Tab-separated table of C-alpha atoms in Angstrom:
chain	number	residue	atom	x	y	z
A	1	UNK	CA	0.000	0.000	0.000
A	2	UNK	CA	0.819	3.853	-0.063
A	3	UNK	CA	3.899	4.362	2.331
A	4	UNK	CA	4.752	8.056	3.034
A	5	UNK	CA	8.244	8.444	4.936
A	6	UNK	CA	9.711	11.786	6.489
A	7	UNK	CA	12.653	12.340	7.372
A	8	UNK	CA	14.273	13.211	9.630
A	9	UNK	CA	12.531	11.561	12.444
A	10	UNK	CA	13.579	14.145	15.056
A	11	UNK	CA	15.495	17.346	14.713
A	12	UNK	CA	16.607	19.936	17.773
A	13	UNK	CA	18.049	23.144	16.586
A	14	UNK	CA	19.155	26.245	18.897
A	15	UNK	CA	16.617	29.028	18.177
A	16	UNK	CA	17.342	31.135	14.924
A	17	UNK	CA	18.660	28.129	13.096
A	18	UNK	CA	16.863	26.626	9.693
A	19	UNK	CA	15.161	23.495	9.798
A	20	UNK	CA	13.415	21.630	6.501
A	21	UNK	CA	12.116	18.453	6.877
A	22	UNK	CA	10.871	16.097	3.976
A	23	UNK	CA	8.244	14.197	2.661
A	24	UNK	CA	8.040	10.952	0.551
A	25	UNK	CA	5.233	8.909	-0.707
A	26	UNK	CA	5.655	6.341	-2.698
A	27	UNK	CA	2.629	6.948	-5.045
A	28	UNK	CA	1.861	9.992	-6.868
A	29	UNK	CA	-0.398	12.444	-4.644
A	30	UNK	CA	-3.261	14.447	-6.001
A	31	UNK	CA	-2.377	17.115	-3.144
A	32	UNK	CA	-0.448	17.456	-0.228
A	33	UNK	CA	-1.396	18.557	2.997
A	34	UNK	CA	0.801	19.857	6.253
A	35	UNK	CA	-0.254	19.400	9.734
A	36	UNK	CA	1.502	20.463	12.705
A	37	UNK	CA	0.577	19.029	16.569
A	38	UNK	CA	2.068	20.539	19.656
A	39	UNK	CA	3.070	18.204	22.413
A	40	UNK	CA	-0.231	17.162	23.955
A	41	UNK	CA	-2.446	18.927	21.403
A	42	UNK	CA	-4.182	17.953	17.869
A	43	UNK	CA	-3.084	18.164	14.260
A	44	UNK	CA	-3.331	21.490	12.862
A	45	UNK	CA	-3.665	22.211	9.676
A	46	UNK	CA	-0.938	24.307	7.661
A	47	UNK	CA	-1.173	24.115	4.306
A	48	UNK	CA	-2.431	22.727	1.284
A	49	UNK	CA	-0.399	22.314	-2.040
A	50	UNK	CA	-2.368	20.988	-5.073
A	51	UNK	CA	0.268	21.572	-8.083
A	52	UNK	CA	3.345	19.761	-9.461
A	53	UNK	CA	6.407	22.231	-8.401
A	54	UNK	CA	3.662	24.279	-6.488
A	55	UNK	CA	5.991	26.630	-4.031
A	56	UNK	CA	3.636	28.287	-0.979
A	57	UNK	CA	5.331	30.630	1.856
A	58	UNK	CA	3.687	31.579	5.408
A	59	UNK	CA	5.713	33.830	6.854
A	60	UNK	CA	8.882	32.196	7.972
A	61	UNK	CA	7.809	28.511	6.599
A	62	UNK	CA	8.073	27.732	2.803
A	63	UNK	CA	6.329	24.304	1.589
A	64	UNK	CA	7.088	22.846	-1.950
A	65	UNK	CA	5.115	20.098	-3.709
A	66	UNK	CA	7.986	17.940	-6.164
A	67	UNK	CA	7.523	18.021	-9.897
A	68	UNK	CA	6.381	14.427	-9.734
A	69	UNK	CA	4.463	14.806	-7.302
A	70	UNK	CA	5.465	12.069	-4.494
A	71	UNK	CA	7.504	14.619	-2.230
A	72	UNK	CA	7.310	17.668	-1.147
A	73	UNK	CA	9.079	19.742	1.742
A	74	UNK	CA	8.772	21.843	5.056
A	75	UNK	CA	11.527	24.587	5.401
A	76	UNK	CA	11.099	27.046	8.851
A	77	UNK	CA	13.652	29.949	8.557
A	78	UNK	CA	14.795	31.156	11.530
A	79	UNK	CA	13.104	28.912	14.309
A	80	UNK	CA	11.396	30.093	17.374
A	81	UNK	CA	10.537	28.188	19.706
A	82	UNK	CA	6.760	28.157	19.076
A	83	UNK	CA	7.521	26.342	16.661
A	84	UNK	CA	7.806	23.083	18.585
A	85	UNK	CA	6.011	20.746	17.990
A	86	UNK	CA	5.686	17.552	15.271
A	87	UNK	CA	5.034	18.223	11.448
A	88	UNK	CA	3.061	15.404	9.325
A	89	UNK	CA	2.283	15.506	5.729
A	90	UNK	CA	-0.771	13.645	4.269
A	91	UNK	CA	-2.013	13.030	0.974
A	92	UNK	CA	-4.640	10.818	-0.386
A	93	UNK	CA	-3.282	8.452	-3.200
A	94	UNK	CA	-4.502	9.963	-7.212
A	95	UNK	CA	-7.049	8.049	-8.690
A	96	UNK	CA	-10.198	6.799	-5.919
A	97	UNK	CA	-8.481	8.885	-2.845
A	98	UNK	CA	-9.873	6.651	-1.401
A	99	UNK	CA	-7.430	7.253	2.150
A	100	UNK	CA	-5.418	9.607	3.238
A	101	UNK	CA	-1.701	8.518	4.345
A	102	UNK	CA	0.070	10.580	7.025
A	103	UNK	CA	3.575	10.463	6.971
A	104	UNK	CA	5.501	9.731	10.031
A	105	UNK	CA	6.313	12.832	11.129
A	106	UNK	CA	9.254	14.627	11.943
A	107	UNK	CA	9.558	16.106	15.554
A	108	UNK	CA	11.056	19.503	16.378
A	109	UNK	CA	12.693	21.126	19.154
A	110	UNK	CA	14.439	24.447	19.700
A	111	UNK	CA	15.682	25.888	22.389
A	112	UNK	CA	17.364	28.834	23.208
B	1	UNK	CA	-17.418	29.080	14.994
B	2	UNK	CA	-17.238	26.056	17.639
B	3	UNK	CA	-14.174	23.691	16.750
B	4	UNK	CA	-14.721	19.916	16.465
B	5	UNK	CA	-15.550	18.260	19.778
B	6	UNK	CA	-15.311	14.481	20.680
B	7	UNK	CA	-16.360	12.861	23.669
B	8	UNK	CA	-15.546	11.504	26.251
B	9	UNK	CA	-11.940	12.775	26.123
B	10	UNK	CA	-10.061	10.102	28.303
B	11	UNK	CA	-11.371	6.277	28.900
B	12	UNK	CA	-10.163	3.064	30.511
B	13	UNK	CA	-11.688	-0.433	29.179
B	14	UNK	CA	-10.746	-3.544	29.873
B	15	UNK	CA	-9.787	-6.107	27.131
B	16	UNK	CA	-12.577	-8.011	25.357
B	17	UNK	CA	-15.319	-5.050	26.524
B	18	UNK	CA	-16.030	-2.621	23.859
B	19	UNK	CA	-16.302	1.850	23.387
B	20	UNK	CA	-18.248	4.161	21.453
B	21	UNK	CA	-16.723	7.557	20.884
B	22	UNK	CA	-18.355	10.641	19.729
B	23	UNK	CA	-17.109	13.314	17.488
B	24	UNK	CA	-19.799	16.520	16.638
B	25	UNK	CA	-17.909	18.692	13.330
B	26	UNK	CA	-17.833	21.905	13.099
B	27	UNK	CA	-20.973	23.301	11.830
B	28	UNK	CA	-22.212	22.897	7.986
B	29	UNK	CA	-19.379	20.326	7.847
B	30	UNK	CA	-20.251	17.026	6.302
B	31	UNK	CA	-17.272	15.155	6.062
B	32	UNK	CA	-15.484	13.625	9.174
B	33	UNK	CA	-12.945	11.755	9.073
B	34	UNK	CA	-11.445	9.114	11.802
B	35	UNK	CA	-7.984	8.671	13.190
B	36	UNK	CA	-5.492	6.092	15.251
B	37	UNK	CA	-2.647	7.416	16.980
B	38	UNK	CA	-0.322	5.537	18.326
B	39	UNK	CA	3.640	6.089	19.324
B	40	UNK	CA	4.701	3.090	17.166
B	41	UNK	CA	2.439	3.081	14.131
B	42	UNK	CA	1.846	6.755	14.163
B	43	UNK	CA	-1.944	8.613	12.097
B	44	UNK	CA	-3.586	5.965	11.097
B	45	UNK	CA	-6.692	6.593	9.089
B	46	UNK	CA	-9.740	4.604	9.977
B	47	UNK	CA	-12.531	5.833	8.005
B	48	UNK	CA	-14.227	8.627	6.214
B	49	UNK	CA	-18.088	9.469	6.436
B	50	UNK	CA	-20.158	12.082	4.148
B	51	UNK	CA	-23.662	12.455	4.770
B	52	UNK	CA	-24.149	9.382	6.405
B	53	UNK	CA	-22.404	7.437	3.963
B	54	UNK	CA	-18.612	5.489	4.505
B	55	UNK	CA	-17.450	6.395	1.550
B	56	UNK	CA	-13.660	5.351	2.874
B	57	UNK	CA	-11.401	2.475	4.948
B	58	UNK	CA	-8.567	2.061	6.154
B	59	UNK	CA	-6.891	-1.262	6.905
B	60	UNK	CA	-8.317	-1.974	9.794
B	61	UNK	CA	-9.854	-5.447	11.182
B	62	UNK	CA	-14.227	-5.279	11.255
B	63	UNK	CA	-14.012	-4.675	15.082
B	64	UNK	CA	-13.958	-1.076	14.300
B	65	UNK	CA	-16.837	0.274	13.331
B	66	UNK	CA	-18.611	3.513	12.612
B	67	UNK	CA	-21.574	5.460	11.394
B	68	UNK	CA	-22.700	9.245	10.617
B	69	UNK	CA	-25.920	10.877	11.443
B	70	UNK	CA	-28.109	13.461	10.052
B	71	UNK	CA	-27.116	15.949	11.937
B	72	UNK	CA	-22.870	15.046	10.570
B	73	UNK	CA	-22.079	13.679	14.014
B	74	UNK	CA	-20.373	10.379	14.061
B	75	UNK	CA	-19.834	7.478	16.559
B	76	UNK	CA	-16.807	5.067	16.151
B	77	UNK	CA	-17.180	1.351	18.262
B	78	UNK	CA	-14.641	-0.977	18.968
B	79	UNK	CA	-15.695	-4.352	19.878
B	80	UNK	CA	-13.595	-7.107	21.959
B	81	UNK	CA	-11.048	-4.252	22.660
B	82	UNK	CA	-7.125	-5.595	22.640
B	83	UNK	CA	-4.232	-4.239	24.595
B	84	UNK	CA	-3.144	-2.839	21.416
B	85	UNK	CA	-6.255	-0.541	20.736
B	86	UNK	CA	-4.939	1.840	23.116
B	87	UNK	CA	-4.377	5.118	20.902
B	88	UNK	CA	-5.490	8.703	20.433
B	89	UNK	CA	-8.296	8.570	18.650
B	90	UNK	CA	-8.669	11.649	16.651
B	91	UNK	CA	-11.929	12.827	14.372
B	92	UNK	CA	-11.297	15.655	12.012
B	93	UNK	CA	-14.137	17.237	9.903
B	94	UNK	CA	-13.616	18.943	6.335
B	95	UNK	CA	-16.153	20.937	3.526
B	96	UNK	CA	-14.120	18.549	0.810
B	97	UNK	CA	-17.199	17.177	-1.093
B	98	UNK	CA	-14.103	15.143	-2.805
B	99	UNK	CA	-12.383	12.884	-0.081
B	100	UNK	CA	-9.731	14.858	1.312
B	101	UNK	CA	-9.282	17.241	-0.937
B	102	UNK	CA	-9.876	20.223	1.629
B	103	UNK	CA	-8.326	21.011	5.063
B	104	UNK	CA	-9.140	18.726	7.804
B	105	UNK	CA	-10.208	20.182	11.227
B	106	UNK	CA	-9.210	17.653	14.371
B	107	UNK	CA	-10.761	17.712	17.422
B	108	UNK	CA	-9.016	17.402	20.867
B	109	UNK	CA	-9.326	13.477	20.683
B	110	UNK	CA	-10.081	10.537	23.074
B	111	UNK	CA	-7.605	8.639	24.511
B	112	UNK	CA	-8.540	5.572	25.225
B	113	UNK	CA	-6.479	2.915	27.296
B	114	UNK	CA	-7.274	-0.338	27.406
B	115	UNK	CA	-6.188	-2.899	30.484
């Protein structure tokens, strides 16, 4: 079945530093979505990118959907440390969609 | 706008008994979506509803269960509940007409534990 990996699992950075993390699926994606849950809390939802090569910026995070799309990427310039927390992309397979596939995360911490 | 809400938001079974859990979406929402989350296996999807109708699985066994009202709420059941079913479970609703093809909203979630 449809198997989306991130990578990496678990990143700490001192606050100020970049951080990306990544996003593989190994079927093509009709869109992709990011979520982003807070120790104890509930995905949120961050974005949604829809096109092949599709490049979307909030503020200090930048999200990028590959040409092919199977990947796409997270990049946070300049962390602060609200911005702890876990980041999961989903996307339902093309075709039926008939589920959506969260990835397996990447964790984030930053501290000062 | 009130956020999605699921209920009860903590619950201790014991094996082989089973749960209901209750998620209400966010108003004029008619798509809600089910969740597993565990530390090992991670957001697992479960199933998708849309006016009343499952129009989604995931790969889980026929103990879990679900349905959709009217009104968009949904109920989840597990039956015979295993050690293993302990998880968050998390219910997000969306507007997507087209299976998640629209922003999901989660709710706070129920975590159940299961002895």
């Amino acid at each position: 079945g449809q198997q989306v990996m991130q990578i990496p699992q678990y990143q700490h950075v001192q606050e100020g530093e970049d951080f990306t993390t990544y996003c593989n699926s190994s079927t093509t994606l009709s869109n992709i979505q990011w979520y982003k849950q807070r120790p104890g809390g509930h995905p949120v939802f961050l974005i949604q990118l829809v096109k092949s090569g599709e490049v979307k910026k909030q503020k200090r995070l930048t999200f990028q959907f590959g040409e092919a799309k199977k990947n796409s990427s997270l990049h946070i310039t300049a962390t602060q440390t609200t911005d702890v927390g876990t980041y999961f992309c989903a996307g339902p397979n093309t075709g039926t969609a008939s589920k959506l596939t969260f990835g397996t995360g990447t964790r984030l911490q930053v501290t000062l | 706008k009130a956020g999605v809400t699921q209920t009860p938001r903590y619950l201790i079974k014991t094996r082989g008994q089973q749960v209901t859990l209750s998620c209400s979406p966010i108003s004029g929402h008619r798509s809600v979506s089910w969740y597993q989350q565990t530390p090992g296996q991670g957001l697992q999807f479960l199933f998708e509803y849309f006016s009343e109708t499952q129009r989604n699985k995931g790969n889980f066994p026929g103990r879990f269960s679900g349905r959709q009202f009217s009104n968009s709420r949904s109920e989840m059941n597990v039956s015979t509940l295993e050690l293993g079913d302990s998880a968050l479970y998390l219910c997000a609703s969306s507007l997507a007409a087209i299976p998640f093809s629209y922003e999901q909203y989660f709710g706070p979630g129920t975590r159940l534990t299961v002895t």
